[in-house]
mmCIF file of C-alpha atoms in Angstrom:
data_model
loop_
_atom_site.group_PDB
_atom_site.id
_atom_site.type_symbol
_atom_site.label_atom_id
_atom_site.label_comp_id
_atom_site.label_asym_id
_atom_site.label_seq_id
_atom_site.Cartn_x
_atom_site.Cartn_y
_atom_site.Cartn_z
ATOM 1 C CA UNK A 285 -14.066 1.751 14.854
ATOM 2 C CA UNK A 286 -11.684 4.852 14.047
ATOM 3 C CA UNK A 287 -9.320 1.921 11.788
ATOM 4 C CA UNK A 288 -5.732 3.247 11.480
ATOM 5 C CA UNK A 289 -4.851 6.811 12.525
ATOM 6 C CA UNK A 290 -1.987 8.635 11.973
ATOM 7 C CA UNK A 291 -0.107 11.432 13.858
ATOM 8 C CA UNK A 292 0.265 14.460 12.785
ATOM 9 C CA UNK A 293 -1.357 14.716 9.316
ATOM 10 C CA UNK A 294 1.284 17.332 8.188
ATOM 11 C CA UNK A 295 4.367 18.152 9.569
ATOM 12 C CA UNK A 296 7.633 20.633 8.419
ATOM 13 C CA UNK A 297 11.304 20.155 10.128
ATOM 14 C CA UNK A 298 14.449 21.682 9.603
ATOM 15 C CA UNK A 299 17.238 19.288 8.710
ATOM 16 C CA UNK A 300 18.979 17.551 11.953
ATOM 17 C CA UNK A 301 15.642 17.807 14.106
ATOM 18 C CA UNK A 302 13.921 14.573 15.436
ATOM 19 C CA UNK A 303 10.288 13.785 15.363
ATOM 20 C CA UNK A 304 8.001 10.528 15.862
ATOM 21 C CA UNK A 305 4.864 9.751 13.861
ATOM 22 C CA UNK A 306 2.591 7.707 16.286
ATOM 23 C CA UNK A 307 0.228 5.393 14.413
ATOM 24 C CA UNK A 308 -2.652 3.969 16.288
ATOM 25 C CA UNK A 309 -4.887 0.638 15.249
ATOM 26 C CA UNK A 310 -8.006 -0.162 17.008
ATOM 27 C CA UNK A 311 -8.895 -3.408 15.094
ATOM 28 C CA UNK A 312 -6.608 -5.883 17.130
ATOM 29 C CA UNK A 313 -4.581 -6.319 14.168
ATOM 30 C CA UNK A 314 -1.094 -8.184 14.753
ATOM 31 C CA UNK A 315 0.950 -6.672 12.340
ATOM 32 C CA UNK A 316 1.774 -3.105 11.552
ATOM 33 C CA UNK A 317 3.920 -1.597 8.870
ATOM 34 C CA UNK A 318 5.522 1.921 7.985
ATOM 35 C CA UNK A 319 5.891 3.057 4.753
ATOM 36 C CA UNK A 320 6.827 6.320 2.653
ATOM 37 C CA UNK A 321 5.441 7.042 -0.947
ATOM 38 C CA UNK A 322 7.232 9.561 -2.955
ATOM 39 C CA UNK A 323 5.967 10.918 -6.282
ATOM 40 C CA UNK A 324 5.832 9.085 -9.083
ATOM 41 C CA UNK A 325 7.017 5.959 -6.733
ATOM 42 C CA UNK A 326 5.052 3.194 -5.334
ATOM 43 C CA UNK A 327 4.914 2.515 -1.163
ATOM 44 C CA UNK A 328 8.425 1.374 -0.186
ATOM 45 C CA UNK A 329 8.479 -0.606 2.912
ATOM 46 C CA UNK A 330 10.476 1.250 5.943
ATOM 47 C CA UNK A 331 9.849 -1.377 9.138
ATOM 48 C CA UNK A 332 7.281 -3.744 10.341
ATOM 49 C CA UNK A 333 6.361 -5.592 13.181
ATOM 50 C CA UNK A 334 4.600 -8.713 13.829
ATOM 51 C CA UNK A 335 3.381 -8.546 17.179
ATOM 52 C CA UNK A 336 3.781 -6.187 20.472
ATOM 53 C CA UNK A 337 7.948 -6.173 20.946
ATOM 54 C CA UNK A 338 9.223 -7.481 17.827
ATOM 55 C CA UNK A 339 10.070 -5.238 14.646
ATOM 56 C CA UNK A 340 11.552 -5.777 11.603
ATOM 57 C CA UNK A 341 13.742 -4.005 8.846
ATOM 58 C CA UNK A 342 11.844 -2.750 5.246
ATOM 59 C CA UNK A 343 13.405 -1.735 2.111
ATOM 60 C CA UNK A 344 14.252 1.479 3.150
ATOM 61 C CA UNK A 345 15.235 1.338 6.835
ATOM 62 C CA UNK A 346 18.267 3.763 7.213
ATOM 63 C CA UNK A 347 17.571 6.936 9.364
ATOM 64 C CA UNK A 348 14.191 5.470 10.726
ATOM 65 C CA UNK A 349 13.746 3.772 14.315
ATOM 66 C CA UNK A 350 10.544 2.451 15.417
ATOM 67 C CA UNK A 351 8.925 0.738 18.409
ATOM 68 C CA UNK A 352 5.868 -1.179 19.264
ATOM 69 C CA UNK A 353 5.208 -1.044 22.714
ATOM 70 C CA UNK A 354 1.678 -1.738 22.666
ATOM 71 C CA UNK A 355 0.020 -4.307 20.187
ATOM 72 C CA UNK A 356 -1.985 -0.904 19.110
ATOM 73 C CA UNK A 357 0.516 1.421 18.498
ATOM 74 C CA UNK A 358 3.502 1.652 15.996
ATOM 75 C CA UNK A 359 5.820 4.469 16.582
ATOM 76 C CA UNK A 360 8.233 6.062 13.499
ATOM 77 C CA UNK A 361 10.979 8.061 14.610
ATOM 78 C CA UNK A 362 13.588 10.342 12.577
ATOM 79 C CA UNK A 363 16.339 10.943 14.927
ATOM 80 C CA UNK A 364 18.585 13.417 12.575
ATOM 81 C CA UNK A 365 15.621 14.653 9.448
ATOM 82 C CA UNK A 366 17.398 14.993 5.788
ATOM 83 C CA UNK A 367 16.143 16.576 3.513
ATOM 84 C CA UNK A 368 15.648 12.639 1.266
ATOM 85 C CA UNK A 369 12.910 12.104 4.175
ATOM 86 C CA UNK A 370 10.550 14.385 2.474
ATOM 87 C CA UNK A 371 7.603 12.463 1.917
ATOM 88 C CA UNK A 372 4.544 10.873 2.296
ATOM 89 C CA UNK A 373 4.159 8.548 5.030
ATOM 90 C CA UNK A 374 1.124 5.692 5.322
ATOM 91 C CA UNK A 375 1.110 3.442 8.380
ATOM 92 C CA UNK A 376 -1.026 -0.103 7.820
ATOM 93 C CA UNK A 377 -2.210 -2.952 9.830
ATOM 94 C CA UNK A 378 -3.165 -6.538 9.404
ATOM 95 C CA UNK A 379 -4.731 -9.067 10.765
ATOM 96 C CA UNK A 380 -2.844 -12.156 11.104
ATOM 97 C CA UNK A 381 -5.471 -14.732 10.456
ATOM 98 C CA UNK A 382 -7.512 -12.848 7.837
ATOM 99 C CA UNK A 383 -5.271 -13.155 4.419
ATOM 100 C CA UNK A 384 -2.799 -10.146 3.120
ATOM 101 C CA UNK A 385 -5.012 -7.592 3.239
ATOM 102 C CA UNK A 386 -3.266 -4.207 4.903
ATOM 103 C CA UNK A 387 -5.332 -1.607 5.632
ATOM 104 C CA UNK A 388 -3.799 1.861 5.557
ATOM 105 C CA UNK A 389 -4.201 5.275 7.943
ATOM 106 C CA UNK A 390 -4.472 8.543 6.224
ATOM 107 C CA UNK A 391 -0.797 9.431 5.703
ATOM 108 C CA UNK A 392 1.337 11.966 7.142
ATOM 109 C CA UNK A 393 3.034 14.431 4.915
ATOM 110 C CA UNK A 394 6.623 15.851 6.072
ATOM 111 C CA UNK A 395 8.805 18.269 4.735
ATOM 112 C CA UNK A 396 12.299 18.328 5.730
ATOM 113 C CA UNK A 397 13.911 22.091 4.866
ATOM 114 C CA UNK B 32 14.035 -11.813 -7.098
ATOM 115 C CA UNK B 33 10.066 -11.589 -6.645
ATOM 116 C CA UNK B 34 8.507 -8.355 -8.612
ATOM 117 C CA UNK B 35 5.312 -6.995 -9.534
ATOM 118 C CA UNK B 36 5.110 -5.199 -12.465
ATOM 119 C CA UNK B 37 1.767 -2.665 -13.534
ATOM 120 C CA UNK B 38 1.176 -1.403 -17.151
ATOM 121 C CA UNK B 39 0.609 0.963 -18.251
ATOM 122 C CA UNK B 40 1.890 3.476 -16.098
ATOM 123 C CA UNK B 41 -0.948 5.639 -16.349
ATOM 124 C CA UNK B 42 -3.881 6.388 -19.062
ATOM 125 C CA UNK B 43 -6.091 8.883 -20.173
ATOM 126 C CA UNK B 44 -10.059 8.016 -21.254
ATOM 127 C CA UNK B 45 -13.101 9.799 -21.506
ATOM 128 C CA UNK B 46 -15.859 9.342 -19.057
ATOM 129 C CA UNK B 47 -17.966 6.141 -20.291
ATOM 130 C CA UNK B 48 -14.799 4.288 -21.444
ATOM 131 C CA UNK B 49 -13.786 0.948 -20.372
ATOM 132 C CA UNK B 50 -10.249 0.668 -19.668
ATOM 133 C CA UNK B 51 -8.207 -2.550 -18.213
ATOM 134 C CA UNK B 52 -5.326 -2.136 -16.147
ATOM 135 C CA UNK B 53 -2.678 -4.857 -16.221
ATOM 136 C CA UNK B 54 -1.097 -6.306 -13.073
ATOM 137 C CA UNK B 55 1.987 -9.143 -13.883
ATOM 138 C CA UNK B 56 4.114 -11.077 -11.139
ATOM 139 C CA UNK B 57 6.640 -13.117 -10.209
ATOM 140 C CA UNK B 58 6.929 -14.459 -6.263
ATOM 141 C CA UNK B 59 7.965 -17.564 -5.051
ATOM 142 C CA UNK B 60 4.777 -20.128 -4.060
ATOM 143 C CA UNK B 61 1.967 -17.800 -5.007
ATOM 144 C CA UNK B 62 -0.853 -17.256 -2.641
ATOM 145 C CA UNK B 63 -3.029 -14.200 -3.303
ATOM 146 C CA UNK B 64 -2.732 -10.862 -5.615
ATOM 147 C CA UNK B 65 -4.412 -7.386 -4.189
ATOM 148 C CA UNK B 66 -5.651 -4.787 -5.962
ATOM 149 C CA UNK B 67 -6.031 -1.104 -4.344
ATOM 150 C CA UNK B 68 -7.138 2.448 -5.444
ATOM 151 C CA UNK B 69 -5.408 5.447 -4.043
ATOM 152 C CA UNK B 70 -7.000 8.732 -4.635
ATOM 153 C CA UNK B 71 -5.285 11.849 -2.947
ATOM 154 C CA UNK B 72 -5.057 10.075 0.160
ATOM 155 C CA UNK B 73 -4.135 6.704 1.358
ATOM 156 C CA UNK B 74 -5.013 3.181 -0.741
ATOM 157 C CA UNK B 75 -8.314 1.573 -0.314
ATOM 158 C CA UNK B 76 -8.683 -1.626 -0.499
ATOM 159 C CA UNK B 77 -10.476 -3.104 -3.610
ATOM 160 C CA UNK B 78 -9.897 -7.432 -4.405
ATOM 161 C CA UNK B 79 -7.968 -9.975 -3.045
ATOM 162 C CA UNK B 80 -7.883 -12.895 -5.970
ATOM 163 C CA UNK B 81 -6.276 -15.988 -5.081
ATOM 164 C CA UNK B 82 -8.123 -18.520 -7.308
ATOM 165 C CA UNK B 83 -7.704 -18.624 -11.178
ATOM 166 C CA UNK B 84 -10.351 -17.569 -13.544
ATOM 167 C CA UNK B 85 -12.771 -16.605 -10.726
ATOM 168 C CA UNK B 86 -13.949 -13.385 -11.265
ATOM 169 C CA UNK B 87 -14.139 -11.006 -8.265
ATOM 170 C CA UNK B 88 -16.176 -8.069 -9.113
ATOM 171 C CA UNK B 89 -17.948 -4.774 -6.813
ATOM 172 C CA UNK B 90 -20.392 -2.639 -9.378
ATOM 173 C CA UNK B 91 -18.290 -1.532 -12.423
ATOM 174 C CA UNK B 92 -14.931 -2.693 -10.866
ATOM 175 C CA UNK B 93 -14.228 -6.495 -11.575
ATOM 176 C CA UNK B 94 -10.926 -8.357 -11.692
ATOM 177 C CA UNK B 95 -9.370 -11.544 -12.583
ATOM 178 C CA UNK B 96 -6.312 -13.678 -12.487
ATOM 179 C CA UNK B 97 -4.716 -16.165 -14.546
ATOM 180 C CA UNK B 98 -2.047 -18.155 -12.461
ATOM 181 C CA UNK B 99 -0.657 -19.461 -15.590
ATOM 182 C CA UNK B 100 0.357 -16.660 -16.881
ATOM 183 C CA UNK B 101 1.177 -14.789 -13.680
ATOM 184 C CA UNK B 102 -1.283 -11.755 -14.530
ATOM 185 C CA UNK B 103 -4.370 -10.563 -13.440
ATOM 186 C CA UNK B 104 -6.661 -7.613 -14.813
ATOM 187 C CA UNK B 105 -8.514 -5.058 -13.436
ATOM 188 C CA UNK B 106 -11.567 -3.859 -15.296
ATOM 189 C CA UNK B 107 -13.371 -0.993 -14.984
ATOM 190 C CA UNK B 108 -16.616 -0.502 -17.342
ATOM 191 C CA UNK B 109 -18.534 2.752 -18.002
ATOM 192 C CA UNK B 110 -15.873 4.774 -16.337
ATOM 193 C CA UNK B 111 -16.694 8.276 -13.817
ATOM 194 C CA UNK B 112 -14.461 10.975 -13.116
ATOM 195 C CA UNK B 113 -14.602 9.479 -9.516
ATOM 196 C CA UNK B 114 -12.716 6.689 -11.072
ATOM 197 C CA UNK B 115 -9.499 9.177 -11.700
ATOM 198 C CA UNK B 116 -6.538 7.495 -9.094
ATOM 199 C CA UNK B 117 -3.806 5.701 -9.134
ATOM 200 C CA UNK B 118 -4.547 2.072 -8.702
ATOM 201 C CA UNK B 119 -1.909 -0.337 -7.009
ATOM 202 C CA UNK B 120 -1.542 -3.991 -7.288
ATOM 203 C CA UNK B 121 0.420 -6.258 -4.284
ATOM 204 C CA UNK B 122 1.600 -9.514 -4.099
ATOM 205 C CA UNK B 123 3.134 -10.973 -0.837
ATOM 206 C CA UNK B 124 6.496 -12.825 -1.436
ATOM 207 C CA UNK B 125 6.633 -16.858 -0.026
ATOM 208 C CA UNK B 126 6.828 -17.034 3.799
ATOM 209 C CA UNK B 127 6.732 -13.300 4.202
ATOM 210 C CA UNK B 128 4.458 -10.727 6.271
ATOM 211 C CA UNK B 129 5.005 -8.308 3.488
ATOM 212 C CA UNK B 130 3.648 -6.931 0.277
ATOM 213 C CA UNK B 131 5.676 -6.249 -3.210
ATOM 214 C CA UNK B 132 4.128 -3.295 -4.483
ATOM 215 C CA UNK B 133 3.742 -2.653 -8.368
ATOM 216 C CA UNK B 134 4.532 1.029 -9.093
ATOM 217 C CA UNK B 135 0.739 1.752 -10.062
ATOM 218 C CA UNK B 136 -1.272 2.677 -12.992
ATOM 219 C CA UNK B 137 -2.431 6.500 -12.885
ATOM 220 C CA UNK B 138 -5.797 6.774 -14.268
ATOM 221 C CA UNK B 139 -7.002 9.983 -15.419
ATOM 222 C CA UNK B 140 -11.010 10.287 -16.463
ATOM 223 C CA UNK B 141 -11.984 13.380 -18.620
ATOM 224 C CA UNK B 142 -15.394 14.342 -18.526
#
């Protein structure tokens, strides 16, 4: 089992492009979460989802979309990138019958210029 | 509101020290406390405690929580450079899919 990937691994966009960060789980896992980590900052929640079609807002939703169109996949998207969206970002899954634990991908680091 | 709080926000040792890391909370109907190491990547994925007093414990990690007192400890005894990372401690809130993160402990090792 690969576990939780992330892609890209690093990415740099001028302020006002759009992107998506794809997140893949092959562990069957239910729920799926975005989040960014900033230095000196713990993980801040952006959106989650629960199961295939159904997403939910984080602590930090504002300028993020997402969608889960297959139970494996969690998609981030930046429609307008600001320069405040520089960052670290770690996708997780969980399984729903197996306690809290979250297991985390690798991270993708963006820079917005 | 529900918060987790870590101290102390990061430490300095020498290799072969023991150091304990502090984890405090406050949620809503407890369930379970998490403790995670991040290195220069993404968090792994250490203890889940969810009974007090029972010690969980992998080589010369080990952890504990006291329900009580709404704390638990993370221990780690003889300590490597390998140990150097910031180490994160979750709690989810009552009826919630999510995690309140604690703001970490950075660890630093000298050899």
């Amino acid at each position: 089992n690969a576990g939780v990937t992330q892609t890209p691994k690093f990415r740099v966009l001028k302020t006002g492009q759009s992107m998506t960060l794809l997140c893949a789980q092959d562990m069957n896992h239910e729920y799926m979460y975005w989040y960014r980590q900033d230095p000196g900052m713990g993980l801040r929640l952006i959106h989650y989802s629960v199961g295939e079609g159904t997403t939910a807002k984080g602590e930090v939703p504002d300028g993020y979309n997402v969608s889960r169109l297959k139970k494996q996949n969690f998609l981030l998207g930046l429609e307008s990138a600001a320069p405040s969206q520089t960052s670290v970002y770690f996708c997780a899954s969980r399984r729903l019958a197996a306690g809290d634990t979250q297991y985390f991908g690798p991270g993708t680091r963006l820079t917005v210029l | 509101e529900d918060k987790v709080v870590q101290s102390p926000l990061s430490l300095v040792v020498h290799e072969g020290d023991t150091v304990t890391l502090n984890c405090s909370y406050e949620v809503t109907n407890f369930r379970s406390l998490l403790w995670y190491k991040q290195e220069k990547k993404a968090p792994t994925f250490l203890f889940m405690l969810t009974s007090s007093g029972i010690e969980k414990k992998s080589g010369r990690l080990s952890s504990i929580l006291d329900k009580k007192e709404l704390f638990s400890i993370l221990n780690i005894t003889a300590t490597q450079t390998g140990d150097s990372a910031v180490y994160l401690c979750a709690v989810p809130p009552d009826s919630n899919y999510q995690l309140i993160w604690g703001a970490g402990t950075k660890l630093i090792i000298k050899p």
